[in-house]
Coordinates of C-alpha atoms in Angstrom, one line a residue:
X1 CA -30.9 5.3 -15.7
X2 CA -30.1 2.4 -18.6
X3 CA -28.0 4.4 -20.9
X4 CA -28.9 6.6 -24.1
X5 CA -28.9 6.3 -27.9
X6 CA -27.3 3.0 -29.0
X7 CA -26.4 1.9 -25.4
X8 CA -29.9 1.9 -24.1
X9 CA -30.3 -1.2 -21.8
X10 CA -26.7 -1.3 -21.4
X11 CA -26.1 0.5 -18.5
X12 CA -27.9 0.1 -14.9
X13 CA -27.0 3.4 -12.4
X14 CA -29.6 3.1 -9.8
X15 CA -29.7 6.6 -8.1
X16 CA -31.6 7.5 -4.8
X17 CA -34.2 11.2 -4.6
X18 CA -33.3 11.2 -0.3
X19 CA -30.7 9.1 2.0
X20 CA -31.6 6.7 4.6
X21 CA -31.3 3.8 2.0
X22 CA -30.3 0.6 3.7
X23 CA -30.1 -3.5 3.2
X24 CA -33.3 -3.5 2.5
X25 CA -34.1 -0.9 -0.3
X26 CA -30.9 -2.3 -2.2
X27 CA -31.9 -6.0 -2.0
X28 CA -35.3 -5.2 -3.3
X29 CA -33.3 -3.3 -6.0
X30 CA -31.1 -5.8 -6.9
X31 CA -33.8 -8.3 -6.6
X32 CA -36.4 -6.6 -9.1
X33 CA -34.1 -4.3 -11.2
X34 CA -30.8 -4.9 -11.2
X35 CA -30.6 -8.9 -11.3
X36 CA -33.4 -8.8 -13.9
X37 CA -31.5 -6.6 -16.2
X38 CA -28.3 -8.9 -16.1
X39 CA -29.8 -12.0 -16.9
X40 CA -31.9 -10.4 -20.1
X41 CA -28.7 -8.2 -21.1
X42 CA -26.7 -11.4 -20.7
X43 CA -23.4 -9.5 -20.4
X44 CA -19.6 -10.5 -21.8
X45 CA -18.4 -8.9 -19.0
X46 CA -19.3 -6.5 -16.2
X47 CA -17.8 -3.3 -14.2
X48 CA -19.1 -2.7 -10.9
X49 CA -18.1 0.8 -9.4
X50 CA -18.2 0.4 -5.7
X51 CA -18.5 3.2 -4.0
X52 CA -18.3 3.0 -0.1
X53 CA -20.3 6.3 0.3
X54 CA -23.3 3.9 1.0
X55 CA -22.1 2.5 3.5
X56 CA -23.6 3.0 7.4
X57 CA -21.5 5.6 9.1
X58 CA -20.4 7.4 5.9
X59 CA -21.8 10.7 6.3
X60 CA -21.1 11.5 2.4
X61 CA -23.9 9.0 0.8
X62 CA -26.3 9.0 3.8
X63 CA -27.0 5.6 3.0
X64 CA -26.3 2.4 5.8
X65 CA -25.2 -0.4 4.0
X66 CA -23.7 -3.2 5.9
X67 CA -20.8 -5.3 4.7
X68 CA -22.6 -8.2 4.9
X69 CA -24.7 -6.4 2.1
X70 CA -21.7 -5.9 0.3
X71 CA -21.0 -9.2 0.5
X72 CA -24.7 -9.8 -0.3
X73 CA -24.6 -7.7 -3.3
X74 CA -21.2 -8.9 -5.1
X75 CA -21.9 -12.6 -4.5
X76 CA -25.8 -12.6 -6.1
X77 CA -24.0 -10.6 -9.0
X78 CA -21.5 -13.6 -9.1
X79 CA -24.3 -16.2 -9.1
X80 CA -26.4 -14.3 -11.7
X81 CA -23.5 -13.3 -14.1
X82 CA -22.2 -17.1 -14.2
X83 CA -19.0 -18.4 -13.8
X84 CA -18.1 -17.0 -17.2
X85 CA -18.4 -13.8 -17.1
X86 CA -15.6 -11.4 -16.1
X87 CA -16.1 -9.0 -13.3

């Protein structure tokens, strides 16, 4: 989902069909999607909504993200965005 109407390309909301996601599925994400999309938007300034559902032992998302993906996750968005770039 990248947004509608005027805002296409401006939103990235990467939803799942079936749980079981883990480290893997998201860095692949990230890595071909997600990064990608940043670095051709080239963004003034980003909101990330974190939602811990995702992560392993949370029976809500069904998903088992570690922290270390967390981590993972919020530091390649870091790199990508550029020290500029509010998040």
């Amino acid at each position: 989902e990248t947004g509608s109407g005027d805002a296409v390309g401006t939103n990235c909301n990467v939803m799942w069909d079936f749980g079981g996601m883990g480290n893997a599925e998201y860095a692949e994400v990230f890595q071909y999607l997600v990064l990608p999309a940043i670095m051709s938007f080239g963004p003034d300034l980003i909101l990330v909504s974190s939602g811990f559902d995702a992560a392993e032992g949370d029976s809500l998302g069904d998903c088992c993200l570690t922290p270390a993906m967390y981590y993972a996750m919020t530091n390649s968005l870091l790199a990508t965005a550029g020290p500029d770039v509010p998040m």
